[in-house]
Coordinates of C-alpha atoms and ligand atoms in Angstrom, one line a residue:
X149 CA -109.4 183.2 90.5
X150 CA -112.2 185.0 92.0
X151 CA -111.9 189.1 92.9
X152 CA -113.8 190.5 96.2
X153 CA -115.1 193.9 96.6
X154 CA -117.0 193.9 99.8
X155 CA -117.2 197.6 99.2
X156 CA -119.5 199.4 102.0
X157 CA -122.4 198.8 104.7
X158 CA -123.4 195.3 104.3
X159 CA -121.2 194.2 101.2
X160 CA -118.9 192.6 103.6
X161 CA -121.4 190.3 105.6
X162 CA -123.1 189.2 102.3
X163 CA -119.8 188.7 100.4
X164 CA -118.5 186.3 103.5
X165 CA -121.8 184.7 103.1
X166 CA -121.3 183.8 99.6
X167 CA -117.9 182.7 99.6
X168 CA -119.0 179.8 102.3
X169 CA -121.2 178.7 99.9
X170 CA -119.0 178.5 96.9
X171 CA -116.5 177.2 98.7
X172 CA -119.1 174.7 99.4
X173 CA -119.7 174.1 96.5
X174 CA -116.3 173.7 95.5
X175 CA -116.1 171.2 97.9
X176 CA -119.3 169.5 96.5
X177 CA -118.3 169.3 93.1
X178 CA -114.6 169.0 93.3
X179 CA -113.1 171.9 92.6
X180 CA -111.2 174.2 94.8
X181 CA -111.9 177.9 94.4
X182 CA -109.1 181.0 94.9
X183 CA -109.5 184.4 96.2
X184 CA -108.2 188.0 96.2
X185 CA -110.0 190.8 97.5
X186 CA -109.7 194.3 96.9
X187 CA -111.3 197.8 98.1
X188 CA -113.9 199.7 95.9
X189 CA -116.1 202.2 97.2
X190 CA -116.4 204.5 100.3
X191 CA -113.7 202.1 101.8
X192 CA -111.6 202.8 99.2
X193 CA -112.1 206.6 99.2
X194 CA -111.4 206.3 103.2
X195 CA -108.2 204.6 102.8
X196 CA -106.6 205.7 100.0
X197 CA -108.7 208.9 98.1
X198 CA -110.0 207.3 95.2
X199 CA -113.0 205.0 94.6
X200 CA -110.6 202.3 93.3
X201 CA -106.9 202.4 93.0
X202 CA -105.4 201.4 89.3
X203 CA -103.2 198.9 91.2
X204 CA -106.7 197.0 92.0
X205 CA -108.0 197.3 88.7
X206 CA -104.6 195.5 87.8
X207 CA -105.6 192.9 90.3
X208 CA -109.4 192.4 88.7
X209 CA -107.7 192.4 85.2
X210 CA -106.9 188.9 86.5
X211 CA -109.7 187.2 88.0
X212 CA -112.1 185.3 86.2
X213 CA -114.9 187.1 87.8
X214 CA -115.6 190.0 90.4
X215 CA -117.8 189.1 93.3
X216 CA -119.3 192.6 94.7
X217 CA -121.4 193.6 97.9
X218 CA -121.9 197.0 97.6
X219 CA -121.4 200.6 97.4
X220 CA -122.0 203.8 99.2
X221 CA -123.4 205.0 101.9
X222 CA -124.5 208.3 103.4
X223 CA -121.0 209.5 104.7
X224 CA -119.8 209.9 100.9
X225 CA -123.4 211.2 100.0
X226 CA -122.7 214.6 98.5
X227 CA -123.9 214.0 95.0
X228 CA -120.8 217.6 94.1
X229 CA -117.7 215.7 95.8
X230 CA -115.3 215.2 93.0
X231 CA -114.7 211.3 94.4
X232 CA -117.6 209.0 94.4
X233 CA -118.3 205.4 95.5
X234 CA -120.0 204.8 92.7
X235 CA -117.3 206.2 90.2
X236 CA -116.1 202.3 91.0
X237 CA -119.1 200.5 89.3
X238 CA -118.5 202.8 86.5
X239 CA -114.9 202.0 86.1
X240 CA -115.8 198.4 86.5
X241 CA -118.0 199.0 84.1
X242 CA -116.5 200.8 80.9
X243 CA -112.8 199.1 81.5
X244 CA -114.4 195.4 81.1
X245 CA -117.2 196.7 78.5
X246 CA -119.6 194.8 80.8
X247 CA -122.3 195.7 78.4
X248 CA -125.1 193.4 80.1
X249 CA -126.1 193.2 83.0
X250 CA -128.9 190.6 83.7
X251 CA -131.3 190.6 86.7
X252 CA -133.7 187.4 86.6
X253 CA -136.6 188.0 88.9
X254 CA -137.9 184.5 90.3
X255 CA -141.0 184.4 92.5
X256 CA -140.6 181.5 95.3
X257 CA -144.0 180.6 95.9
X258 CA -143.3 180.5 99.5
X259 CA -142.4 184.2 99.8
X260 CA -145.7 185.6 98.2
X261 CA -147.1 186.9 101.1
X262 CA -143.6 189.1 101.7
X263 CA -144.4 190.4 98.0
X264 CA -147.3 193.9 97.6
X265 CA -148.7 191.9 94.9
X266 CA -151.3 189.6 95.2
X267 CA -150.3 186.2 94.9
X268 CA -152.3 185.2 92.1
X269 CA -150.8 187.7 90.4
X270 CA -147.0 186.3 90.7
X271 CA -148.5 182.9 89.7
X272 CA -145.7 181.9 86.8
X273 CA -143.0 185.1 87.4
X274 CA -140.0 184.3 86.4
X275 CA -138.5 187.2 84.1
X276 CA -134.9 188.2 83.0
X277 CA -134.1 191.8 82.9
X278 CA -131.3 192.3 80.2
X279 CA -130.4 196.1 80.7
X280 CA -128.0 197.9 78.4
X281 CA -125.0 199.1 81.0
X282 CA -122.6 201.1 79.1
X283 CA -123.9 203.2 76.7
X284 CA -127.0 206.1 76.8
X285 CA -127.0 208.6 79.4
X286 CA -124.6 207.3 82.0
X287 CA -121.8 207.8 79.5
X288 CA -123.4 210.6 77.1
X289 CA -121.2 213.6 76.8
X290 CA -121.9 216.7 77.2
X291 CA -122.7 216.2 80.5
X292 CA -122.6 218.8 82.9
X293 CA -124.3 222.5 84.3
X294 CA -123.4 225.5 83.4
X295 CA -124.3 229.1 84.1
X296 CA -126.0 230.7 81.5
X297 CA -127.3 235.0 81.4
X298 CA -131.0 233.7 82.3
X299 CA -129.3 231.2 85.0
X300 CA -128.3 227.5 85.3
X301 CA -128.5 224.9 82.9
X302 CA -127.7 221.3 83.0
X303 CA -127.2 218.8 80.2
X304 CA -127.5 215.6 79.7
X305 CA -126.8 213.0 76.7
X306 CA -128.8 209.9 75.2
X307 CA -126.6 208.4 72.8
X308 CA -126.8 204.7 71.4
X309 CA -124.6 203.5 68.4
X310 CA -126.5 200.5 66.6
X311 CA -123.5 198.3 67.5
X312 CA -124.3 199.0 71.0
X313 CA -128.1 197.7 70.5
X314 CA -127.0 194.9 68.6
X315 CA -124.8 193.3 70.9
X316 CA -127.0 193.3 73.7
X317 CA -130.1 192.6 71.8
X318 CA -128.1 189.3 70.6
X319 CA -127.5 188.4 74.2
X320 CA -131.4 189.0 75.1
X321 CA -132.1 186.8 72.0
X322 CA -130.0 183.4 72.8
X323 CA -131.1 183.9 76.1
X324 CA -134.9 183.8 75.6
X325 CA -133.8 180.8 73.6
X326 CA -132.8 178.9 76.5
X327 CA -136.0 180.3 78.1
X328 CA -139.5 180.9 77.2
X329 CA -138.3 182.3 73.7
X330 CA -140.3 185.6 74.2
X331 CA -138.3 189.2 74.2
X332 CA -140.2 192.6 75.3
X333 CA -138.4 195.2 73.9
X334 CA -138.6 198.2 75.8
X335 CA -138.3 202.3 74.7
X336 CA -139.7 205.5 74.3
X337 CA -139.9 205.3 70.3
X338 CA -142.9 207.5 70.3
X339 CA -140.1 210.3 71.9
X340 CA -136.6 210.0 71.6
X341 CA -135.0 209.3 68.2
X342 CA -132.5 206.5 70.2
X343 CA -135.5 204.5 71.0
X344 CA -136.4 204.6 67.3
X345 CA -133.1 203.0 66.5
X346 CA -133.1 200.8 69.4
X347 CA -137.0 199.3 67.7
X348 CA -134.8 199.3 64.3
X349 CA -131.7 197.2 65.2
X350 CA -133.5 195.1 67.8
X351 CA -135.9 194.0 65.1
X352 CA -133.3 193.4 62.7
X353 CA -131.5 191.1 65.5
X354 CA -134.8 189.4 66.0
X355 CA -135.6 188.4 62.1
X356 CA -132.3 185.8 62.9
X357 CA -134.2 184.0 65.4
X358 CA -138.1 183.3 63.9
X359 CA -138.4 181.0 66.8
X360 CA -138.5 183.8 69.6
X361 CA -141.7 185.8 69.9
X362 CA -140.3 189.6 69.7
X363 CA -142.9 192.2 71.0
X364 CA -141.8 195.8 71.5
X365 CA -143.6 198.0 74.4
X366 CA -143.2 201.7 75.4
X367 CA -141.9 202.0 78.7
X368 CA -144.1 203.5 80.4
X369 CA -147.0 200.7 80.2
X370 CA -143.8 198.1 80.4
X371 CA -144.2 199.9 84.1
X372 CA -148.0 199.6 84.6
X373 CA -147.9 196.1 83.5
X374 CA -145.2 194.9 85.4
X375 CA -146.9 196.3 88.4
X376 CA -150.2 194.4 87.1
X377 CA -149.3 191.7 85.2
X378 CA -145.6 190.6 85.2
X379 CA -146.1 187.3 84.8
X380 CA -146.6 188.4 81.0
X381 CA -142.8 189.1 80.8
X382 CA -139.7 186.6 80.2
X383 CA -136.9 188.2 78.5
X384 CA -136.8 192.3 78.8
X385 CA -134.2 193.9 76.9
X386 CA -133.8 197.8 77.6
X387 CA -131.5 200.9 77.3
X388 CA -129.6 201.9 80.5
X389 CA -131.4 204.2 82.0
X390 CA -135.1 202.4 81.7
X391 CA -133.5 199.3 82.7
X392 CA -132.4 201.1 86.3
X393 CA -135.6 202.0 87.1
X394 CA -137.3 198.9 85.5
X395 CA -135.2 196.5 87.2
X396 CA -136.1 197.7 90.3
X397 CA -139.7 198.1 90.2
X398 CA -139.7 194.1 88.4
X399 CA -137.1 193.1 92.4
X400 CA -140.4 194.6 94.5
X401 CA -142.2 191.5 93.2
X402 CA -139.9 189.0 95.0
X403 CA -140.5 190.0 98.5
X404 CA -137.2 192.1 99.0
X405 CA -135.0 193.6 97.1
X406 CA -132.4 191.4 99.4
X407 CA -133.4 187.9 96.9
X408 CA -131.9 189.0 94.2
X409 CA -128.8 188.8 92.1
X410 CA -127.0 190.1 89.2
X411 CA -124.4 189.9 86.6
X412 CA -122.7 192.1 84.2
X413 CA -121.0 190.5 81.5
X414 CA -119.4 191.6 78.2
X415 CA -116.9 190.3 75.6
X416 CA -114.3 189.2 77.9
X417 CA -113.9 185.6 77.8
X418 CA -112.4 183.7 80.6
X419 CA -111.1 180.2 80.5
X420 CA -114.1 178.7 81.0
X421 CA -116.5 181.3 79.8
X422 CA -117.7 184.7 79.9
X423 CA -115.7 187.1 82.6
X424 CA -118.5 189.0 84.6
X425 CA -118.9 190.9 87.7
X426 CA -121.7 189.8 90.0
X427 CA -123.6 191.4 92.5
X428 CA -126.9 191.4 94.9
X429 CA -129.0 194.7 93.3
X430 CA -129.8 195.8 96.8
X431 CA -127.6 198.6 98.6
X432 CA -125.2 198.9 101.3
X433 CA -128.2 199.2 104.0
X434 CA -125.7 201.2 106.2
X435 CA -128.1 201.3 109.0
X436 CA -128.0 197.0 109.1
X437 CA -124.3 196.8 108.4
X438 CA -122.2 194.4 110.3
X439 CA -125.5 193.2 112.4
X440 CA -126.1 189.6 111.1
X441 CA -129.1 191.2 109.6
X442 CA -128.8 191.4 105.6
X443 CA -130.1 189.1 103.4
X444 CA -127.1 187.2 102.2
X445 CA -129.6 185.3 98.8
X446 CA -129.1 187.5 96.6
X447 CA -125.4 187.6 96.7
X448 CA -125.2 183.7 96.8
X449 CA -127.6 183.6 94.4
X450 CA -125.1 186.0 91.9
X451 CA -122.2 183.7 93.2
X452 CA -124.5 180.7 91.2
X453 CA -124.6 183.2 88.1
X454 CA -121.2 183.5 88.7
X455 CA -120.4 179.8 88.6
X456 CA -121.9 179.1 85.5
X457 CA -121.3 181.9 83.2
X458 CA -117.9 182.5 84.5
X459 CA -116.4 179.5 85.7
X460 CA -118.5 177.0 83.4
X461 CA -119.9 175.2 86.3
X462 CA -123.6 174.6 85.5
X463 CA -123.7 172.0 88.1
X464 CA -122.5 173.9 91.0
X465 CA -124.5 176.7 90.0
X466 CA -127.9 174.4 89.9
X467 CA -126.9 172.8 93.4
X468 CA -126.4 176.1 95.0
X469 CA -130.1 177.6 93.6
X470 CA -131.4 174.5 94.6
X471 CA -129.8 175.0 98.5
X472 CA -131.3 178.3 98.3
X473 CA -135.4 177.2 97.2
X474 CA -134.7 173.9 100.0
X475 CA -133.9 176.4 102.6
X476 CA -136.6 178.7 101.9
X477 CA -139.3 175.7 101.5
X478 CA -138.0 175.0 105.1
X479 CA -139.0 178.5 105.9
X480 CA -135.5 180.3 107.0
X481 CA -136.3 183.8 106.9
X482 CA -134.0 187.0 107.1
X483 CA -135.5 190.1 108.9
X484 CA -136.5 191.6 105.6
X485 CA -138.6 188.7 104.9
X486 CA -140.5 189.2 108.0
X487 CA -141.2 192.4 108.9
X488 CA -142.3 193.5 111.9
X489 CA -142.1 190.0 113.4
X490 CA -139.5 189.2 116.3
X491 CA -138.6 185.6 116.7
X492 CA -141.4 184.6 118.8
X493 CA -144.0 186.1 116.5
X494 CA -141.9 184.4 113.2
X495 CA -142.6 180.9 114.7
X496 CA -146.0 181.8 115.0
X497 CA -146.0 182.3 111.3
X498 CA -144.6 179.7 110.5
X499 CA -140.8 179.8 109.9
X500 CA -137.4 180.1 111.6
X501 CA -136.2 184.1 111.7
X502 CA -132.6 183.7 110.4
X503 CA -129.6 186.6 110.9
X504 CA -127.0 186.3 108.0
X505 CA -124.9 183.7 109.3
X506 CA -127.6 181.3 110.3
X507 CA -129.3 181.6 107.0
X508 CA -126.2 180.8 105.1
X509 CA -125.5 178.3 107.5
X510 CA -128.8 176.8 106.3
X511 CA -127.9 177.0 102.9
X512 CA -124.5 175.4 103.0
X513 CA -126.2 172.4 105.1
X514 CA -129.0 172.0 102.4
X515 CA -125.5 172.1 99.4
X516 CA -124.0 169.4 101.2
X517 CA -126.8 167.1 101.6
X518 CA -128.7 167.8 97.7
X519 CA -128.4 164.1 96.2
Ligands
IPM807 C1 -127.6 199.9 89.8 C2 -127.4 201.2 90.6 C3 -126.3 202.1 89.9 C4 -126.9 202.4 88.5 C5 -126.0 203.3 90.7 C6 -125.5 203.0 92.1 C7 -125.0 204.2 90.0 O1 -128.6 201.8 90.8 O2 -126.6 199.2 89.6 O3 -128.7 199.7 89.3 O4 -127.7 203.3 88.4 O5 -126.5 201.7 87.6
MG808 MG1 -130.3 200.8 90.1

C-alpha cells in the first residue's frame, strides 16, 4: 500500500499526476497498486492544529512507501510559530530513520538550453546526491536563543556519531557500484572536527570496496565545481546540511528544479524492499497551485524511485523513466521549461507547451505504448 501526502500549493496536482502514471503502470506490468492518503503540512495545521496527527503516522506505519508533494507555503511562514509545516518532514524523518535521501541529477539533452550552463558543459551529467538526513545540525541539541547580559545568543549543534557516517557512506558505496563506481566525499575537514570523522569513517567504508574510486573534496570547491564542471561527479555522499544546499545548486543544472525527484530511505524493509518516502525536491509554488501549471516529472519521476526500491519493480520503474525521456524527446514542455514563451511562441521553438494534466497525459500515452 502506498501513503499520499499532497501536503500544500502544488503537492496535490503533482501527486494526482503521479498516481495516473503508476496506476499505469500497474496496469502495464500487471500489478494493481492501493492507496491511502493522509494530511501533512499547512493542510494539516489548518484542519486539525498539528503538522501531522499521530493517527496518520499510524496510517504511514503501514504503507510500503510515502508518496509526498509538498510542504509550506507563505500563510504558515513565520519561522517563531510553535507549529510548522515542515515539523512533518522531520517527523517523517526521525520516526522511519530515513537516513538517505538520494537526489540523482540527469541532464536530458533536450532540455540544455532551459539549463544556465552551457551545454557543453552538461555533456555526460548524470550524478547522485546521497545526503545524510537525520543526523548534524537539523537534530543537534542544544538548539535554541537565549538572552544573555551583553544580548542574544543562538546556538546551534553539529553532531555525527561514526555509526551515522557509516551507514550512509555504505549506501553511497553499493550505489556507485551499480554506477560509475566513483564517490566524492564531501566536508569541511579543514574546519569542523565532524568532517574530520566523516573523512575517517568514510575512508574506512571505502577500503571494503577497492573497486570504487573514493575522492574526498572540501565543500566549498565541491560548489565551484559543480557550477563548472559537474559532469566530474557520480556518487556525492555528504552531511545534512551541505547536502541541502548542494542538492540544490547540482537540480539548477537540469533546467528546473520541477525534473527532479527524490527518495529517503533507511533500514525499514518492506516486503519487497526498502520502505522510503519519495518526493519532487521543488516546493509548494503557492503562487502556481491548482493552475495546471507545475511540473508533474519530478514527482513521477520519484514514483519510478518508488517502484523499484520500495515495491521491487525494476521494470515498472525503467518503463515509466523511459515515458518520461519519450515524452520529452517529443518536446512536451511545462511552463517552467519555457519561460517567457506563450503557446504560440513554444511552437515556434519547437515543442508543445504542456499544463500538468496534458503533460502527464503525454506520459501515460508514451507507458502504454513502450514495447
Ligand atoms: C529539503 C528541504 C527541507 C530541508 C526543509 C523544507 C526543511 O529544503 O528537503 O531539502 O532542509 O531538509
Ligand atoms: Mg532543501
Amino acid at each position: 500500500m502506498i501513503v499520499t501526502i499532497p501536503g500544500d500549493g502544488v503537492g496535490p496536482d503533482v501527486v494526482a499526476a503521479a498516481r495516473r502514471v503508476l496506476d499505469a503502470a500497474g496496469s502495464k506490468f500487471g500489478f494493481k497498486l492501493a492507496w491511502r492518503e493522509i494530511l501533512a503540512g499547512g493542510c494539516a495545521i489548518d484542519a486539525y492544529g498539528v503538522a501531522v496527527r499521530e493517527e496518520d503516522l499510524q496510517i504511514a506505519d503501514t504503507a510500503d512507501a510515502l508518496l509526498l508533494g509538498a510542504v509550506g507555503g507563505p500563510k504558515w511562514d513565520n519561522p517563531n510559530g510553535t507549529v510548522r509545516p515542515e515539523q512533518a518532514l522531520f517527523a517523517f524523518r526521525t520516526r522511519y530513520e530515513l537516513f538517505a535521501n538520494l537526489r540523482p541529477v540527469t541532464i536530458y539533452p533536450e532540455l540544455a538550453d532551459a539549463s544556465p550552463l552551457k551545454a557543453e558543459r552538461l555533456k555526460g551529467v548524470d550524478m547522485l546526491m546521497v545526503r545524510e538526513l537525520t543526523g548534524g545540525l537539523y537534530f543537534g541539541k542544544p538548539s535554541g536563543e537565549e538572552v544573555t547580559p551583553t544580548g542574544r545568543r543562538a546556538v546551534d549543534t553539529l553532531p555525527y556519531h561514526e555509526d551515522e557516517i557509516h551507514r550512509v557512506a555504505v549506501i553511497a558505496f553499493e550505489l556507485a557500484r551499480t554506477r560509475r563506481k566513483s564517490v566524492t566525499s564531501v566536508d569541511k575537514a579543514n574546519v569542523l572536527s565532524t568532517s574530520r570523522l566523516w573523512r575517517k569513517v568514510v575512508t574506512e567504508v571505502g577500503a571494503d570496496y577497492p573497486d570504487v574510486k573514493l575522492e574526498h573534496r572540501l565543500v566549498d570547491s565541491t560548489a565551484m565545481l559543480l557550477a563548472t564542471w559537474p559532469a566530474t561527479f557520480d556518487v556525492v555522499v555528504t552531511e545534512n546540511l551541505f547536502g541541502d544546499i548542494l542538492s540544490d545548486e547540482a537540480a539548477v543544472l537540469a533546467g528546473s528544479l520541477g525534473m527532479l525527484p527524490s527518495a529517503s530511505l533507511g533500514a525499514r524493509r518492506t516486503a519487497h524492499g526498502t520502505f522510503g518516502l519519495y518526493e519532487p525536491i521543488h516546493g509548494s509554488a503557492p503562487d502556481i497551485a491548482g493552475k495546471n501549471l507545475a511540473n508533474p516529472i519530478g514527482t513521477i519521476l520519484s514514483g519510478a524511485m518508488l517502484l523499484r526500491e520500495s515495491l521491487g519493480r525494476a521494470d515498472a520503474a525503467a518503463a515509466v523513466e523511459q515515458a518520461v525521456a519519450n515524452t520529452i524527446r517529443m518536446g512536451v514542455r511545462t511552463a517552467d521549461l519555457a519561460p517567457g514563451l506563450d503557446a504560440a511562441g513554444a511552437r515556434a521553438a519547437g515543442f508543445t507547451l504542456a499544463g500538468t494534466r496534458e503533460a502527464t497525459d503525454a506520459i501515460v500515452e508514451q507507458l502504454l505504448s513502450l514495447k
